[in-house]
Coordinates of C-alpha atoms in Angstrom, one line a residue:
Chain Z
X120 CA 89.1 90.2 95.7
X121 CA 90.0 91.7 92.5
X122 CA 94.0 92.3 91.6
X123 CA 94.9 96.0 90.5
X124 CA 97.7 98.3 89.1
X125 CA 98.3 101.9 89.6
X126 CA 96.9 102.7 86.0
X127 CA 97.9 107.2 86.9
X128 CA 98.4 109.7 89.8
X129 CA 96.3 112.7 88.4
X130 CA 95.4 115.9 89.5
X131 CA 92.1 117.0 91.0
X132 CA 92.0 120.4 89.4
X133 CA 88.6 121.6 91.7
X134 CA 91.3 121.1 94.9
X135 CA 94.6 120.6 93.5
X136 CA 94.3 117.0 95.4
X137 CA 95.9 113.8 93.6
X138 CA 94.0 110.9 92.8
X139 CA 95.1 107.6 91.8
X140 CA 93.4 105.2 89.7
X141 CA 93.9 101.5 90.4
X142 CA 92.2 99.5 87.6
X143 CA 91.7 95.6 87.8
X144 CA 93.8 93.5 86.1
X145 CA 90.8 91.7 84.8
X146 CA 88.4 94.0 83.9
X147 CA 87.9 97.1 82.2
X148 CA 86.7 98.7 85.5
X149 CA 89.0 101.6 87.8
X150 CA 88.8 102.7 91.2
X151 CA 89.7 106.1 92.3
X152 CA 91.4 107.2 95.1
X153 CA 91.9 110.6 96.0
X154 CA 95.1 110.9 98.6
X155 CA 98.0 113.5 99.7
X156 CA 100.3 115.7 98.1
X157 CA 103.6 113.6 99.3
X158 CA 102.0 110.3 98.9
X159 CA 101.3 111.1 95.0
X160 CA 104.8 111.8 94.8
X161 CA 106.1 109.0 96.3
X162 CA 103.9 107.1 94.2
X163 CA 104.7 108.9 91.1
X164 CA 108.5 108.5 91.5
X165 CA 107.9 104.9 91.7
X166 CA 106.2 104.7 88.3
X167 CA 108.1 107.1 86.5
X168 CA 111.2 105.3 87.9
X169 CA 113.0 108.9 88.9
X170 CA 114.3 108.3 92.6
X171 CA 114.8 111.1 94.8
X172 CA 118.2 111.5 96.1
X173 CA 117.3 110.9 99.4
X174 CA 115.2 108.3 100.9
X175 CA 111.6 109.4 100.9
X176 CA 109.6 108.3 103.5
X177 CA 107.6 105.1 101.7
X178 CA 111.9 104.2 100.8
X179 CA 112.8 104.3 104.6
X180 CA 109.9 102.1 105.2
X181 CA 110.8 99.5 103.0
X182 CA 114.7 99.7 104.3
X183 CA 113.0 99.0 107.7
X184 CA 111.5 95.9 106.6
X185 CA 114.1 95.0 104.8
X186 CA 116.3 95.5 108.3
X187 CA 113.4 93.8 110.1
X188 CA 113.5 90.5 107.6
X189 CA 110.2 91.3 107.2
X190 CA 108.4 90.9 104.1
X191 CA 104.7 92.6 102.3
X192 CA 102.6 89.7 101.3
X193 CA 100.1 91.8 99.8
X194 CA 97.8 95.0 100.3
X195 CA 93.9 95.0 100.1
X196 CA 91.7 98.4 100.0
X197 CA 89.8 96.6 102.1
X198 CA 86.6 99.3 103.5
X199 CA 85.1 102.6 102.8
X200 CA 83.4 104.2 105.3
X201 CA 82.2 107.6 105.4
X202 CA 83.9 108.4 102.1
X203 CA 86.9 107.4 103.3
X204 CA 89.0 104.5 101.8
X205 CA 90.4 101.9 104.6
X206 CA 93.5 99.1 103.4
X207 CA 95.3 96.5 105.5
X208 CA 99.1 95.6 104.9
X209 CA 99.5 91.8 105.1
X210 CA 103.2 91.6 106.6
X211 CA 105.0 88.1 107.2
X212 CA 107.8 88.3 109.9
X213 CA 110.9 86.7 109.8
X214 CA 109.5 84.0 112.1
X215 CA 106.8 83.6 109.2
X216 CA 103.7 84.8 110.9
X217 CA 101.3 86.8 108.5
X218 CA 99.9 90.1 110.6
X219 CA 97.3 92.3 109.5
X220 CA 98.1 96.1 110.5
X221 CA 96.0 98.8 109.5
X222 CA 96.5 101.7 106.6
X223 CA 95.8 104.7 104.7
X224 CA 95.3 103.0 100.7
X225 CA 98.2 105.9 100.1
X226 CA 100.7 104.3 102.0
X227 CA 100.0 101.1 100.9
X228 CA 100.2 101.3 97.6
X229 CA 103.4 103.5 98.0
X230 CA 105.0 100.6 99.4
X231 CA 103.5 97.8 97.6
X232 CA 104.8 99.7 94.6
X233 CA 108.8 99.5 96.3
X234 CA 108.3 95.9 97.3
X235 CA 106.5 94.6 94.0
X236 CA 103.5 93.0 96.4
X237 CA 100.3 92.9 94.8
X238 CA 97.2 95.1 95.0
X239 CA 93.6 93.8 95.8
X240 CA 90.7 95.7 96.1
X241 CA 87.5 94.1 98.1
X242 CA 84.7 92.7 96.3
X243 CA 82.7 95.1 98.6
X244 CA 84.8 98.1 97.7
X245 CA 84.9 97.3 94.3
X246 CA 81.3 96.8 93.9
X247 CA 81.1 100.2 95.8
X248 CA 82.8 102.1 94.1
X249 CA 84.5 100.8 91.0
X250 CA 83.9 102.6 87.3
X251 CA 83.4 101.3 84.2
X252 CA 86.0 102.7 81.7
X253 CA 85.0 102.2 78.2
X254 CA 84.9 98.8 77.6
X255 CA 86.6 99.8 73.5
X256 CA 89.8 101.1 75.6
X257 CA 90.9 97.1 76.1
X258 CA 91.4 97.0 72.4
X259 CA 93.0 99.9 71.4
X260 CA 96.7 100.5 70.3
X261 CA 98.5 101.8 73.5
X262 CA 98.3 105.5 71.8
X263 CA 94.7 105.3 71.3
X264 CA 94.4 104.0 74.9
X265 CA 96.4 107.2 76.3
X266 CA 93.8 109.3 74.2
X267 CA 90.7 107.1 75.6
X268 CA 91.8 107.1 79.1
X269 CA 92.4 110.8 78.9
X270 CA 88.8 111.3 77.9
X271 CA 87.4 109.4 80.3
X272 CA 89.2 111.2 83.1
X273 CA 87.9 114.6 82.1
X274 CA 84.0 113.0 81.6
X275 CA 83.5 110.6 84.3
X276 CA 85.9 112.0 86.9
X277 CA 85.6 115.8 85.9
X278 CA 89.6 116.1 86.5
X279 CA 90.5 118.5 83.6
X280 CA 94.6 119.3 84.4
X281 CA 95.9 115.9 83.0
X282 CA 99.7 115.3 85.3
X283 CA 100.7 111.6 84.6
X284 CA 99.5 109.3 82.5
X285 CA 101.3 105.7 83.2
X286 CA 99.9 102.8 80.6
Chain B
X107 CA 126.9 113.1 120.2
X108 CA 124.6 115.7 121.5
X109 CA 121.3 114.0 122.6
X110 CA 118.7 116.5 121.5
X111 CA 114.8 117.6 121.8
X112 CA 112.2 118.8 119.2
X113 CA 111.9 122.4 120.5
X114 CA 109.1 123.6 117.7
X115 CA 108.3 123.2 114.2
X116 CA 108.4 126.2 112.5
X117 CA 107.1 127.7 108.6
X118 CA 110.2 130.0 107.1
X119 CA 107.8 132.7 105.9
X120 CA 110.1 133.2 102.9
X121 CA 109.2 130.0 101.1
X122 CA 106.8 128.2 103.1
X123 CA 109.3 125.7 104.3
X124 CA 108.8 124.3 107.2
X125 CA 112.0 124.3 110.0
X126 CA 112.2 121.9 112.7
X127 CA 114.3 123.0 115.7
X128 CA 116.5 120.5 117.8
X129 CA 118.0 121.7 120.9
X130 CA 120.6 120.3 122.8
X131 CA 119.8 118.9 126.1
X132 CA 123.0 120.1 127.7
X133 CA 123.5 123.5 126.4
X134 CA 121.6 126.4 124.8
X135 CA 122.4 125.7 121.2
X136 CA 120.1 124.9 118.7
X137 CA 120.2 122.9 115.6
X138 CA 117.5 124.2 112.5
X139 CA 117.0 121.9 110.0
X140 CA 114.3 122.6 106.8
X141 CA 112.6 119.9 105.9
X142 CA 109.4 119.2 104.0
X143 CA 105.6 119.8 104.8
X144 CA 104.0 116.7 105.1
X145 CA 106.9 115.1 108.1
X146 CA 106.4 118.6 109.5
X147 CA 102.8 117.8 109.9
X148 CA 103.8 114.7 110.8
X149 CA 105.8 115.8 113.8
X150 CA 103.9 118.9 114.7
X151 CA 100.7 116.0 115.5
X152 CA 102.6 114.0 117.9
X153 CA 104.2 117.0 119.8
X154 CA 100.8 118.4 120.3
X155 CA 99.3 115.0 120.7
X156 CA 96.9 115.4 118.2
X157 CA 96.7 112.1 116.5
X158 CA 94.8 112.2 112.9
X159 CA 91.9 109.6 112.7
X160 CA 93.4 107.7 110.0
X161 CA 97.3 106.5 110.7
X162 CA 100.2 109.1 108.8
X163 CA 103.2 107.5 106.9
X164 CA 105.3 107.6 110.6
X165 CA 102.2 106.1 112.3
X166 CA 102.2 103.2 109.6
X167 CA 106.1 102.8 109.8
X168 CA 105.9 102.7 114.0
X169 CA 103.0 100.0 113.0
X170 CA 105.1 97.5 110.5
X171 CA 108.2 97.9 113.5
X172 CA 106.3 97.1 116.2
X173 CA 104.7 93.6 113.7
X174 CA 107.9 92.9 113.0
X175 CA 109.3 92.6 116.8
X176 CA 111.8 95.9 115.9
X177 CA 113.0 98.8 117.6
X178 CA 114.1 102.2 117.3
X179 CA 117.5 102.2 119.3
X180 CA 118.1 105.7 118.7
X181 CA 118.6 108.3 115.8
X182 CA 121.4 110.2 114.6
X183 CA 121.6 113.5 112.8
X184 CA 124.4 112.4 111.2
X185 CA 126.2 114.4 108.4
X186 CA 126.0 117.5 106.4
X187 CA 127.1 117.3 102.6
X188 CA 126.1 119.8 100.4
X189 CA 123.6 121.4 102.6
X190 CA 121.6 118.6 102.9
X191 CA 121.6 117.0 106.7
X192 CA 122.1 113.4 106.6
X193 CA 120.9 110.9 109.5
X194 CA 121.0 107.2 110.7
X195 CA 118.1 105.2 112.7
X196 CA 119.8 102.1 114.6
X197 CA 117.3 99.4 114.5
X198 CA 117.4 96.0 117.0
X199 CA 115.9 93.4 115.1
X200 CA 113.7 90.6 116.7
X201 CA 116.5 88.5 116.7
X202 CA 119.0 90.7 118.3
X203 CA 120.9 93.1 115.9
X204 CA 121.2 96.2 115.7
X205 CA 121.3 97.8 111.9
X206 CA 122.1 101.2 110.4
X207 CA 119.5 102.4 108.1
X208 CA 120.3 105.7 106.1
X209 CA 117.1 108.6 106.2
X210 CA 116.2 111.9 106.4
X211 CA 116.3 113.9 109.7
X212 CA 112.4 114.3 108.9
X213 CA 111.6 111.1 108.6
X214 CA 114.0 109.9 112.0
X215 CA 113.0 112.3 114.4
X216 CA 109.2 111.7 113.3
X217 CA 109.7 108.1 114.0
X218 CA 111.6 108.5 117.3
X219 CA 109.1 110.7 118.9
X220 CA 106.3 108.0 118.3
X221 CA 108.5 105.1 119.6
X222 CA 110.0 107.6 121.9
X223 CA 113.7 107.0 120.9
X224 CA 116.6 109.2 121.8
X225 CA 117.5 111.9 118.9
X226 CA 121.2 112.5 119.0
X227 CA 123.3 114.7 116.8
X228 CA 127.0 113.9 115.6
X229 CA 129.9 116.6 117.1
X230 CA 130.9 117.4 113.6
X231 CA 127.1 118.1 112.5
X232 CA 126.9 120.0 115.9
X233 CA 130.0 121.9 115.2
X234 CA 129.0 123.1 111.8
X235 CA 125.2 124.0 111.9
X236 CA 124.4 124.7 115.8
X237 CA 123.5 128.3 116.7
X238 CA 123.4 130.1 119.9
X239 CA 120.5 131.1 121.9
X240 CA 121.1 134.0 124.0
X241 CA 122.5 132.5 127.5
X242 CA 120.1 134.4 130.1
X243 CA 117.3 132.4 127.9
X244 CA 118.3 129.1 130.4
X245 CA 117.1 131.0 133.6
X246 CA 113.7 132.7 132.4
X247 CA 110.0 131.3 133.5
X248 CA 108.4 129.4 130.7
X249 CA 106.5 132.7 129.3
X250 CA 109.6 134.3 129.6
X251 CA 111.6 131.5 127.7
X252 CA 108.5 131.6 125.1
X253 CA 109.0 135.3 124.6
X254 CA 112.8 134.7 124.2
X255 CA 112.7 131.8 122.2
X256 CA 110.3 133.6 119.7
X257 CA 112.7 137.1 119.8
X258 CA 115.5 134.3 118.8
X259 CA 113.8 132.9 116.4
X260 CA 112.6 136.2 114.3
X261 CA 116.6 137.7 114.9
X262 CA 118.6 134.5 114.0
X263 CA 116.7 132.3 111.8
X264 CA 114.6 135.3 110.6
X265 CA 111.3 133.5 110.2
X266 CA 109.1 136.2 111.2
X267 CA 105.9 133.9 111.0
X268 CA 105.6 132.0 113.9
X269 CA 103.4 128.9 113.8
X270 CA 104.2 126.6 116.4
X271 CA 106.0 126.5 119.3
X272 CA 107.0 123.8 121.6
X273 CA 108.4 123.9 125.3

């Protein structure tokens, strides 16, 4: 399994659909994920640290298992079939049993986000469907990164309308 | 408190908005809150038990509760500051308690209707926001009600573009 972090929440300009791009932690490779309107937001107000005033949903979900004494051990994309991205939320109870329960990668990574629980991707997955991002980008000043990382999301992922960029 | 029913999810034509509409089981007021699109969606799956094939936000949430060994007690349209409706979800722990959990009246009457939970609605909410439909409405056949509930709906919450309705 490879660890990632939510690199950006971008805009698909074709669609107007978000993506996010999770890159591993120890490579210079990404994985994009293209999800829903409110999902992107509740990511994006995670990483741009601006709370909404109310609870969104991915907040009420981590009151819940906060309520519950239950705790996120981690979140794996774990499949892809039929273009579509599969995860599983490993959850330990408060009796300490770890249980596996099925997700959208959306969800989980809006919640892994609000309970600082890591990101894996599959080796599968990420052999799949993983790009290379320029391997030069590891070594640049972060300003020069930002500039890199922009042009590789308008070449290799055609996504022109630039919303957040998140180092 | 007022124990309450989904009666429809509606789309305010003016901005889009979506409007759920809770009606009170014991008298012909109604309670219209707006909320946003993707809980509307949400809600407007389960009331016409059209599941999605990959699990929404209040799918996943039911999910974690039910791994965790929690329950939905009940919600609570709570309070109104400011415009903005307030509500509480009472959750029994595994081991017993029951908690208060602050959230949206989008997100708690999406969850109750997948655990199947009781939606209540505080007096003082009920006494500030609830709205009349016309009385003979109670005594009409279902097409009859349909026709009535629409002619309420385009006269008193003037949202000419009906989308969904709900018995």
């Amino acid at each position: 399994m490879r660890e990632a972090e939510v690199k950006a929440v971008l805009i698909d300009p074709q669609n107007g659909a978000p993506v996010i791009i999770l890159r591993d932690r120890h490579s210079s490779k990404v994985l994009p994920i293209w999800i829903g309107q409110a999902e992107a937001i509740s990511i994006a107000t995670v990483l741009q640290k601006q709370p909404f005033p109310r609870p969104l949903s991915h907040d009420l979900m981590k009151s819940l298992l906060d309520a519950a004494g239950a705790k996120l051990e981690k979140v794996v994309i774990s499949d892809l079939k039929e273009n579509t991205f599969y995860a599983t939320i490993y959850l330990r109870t408060a009796d300490g049993q770890v249980k596996e329960i099925d997700a959208r990668p959306s969800d989980s990574v809006a919640l892994a986000l609000r309970t600082s629980s890591p990101i894996y991707i599959s080796e599968e997955v990420f052999a799949q469907s993983a790009i290379d991002l320029p391997a030069e980008e590891l070594d640049q000043s972060p300003l020069d990164e930002k500039q890199r990382f922009e042009e590789f999301v308008d070449k290799e992922l055609n996504l022109s309308e630039f919303k957040r960029y998140i180092d």
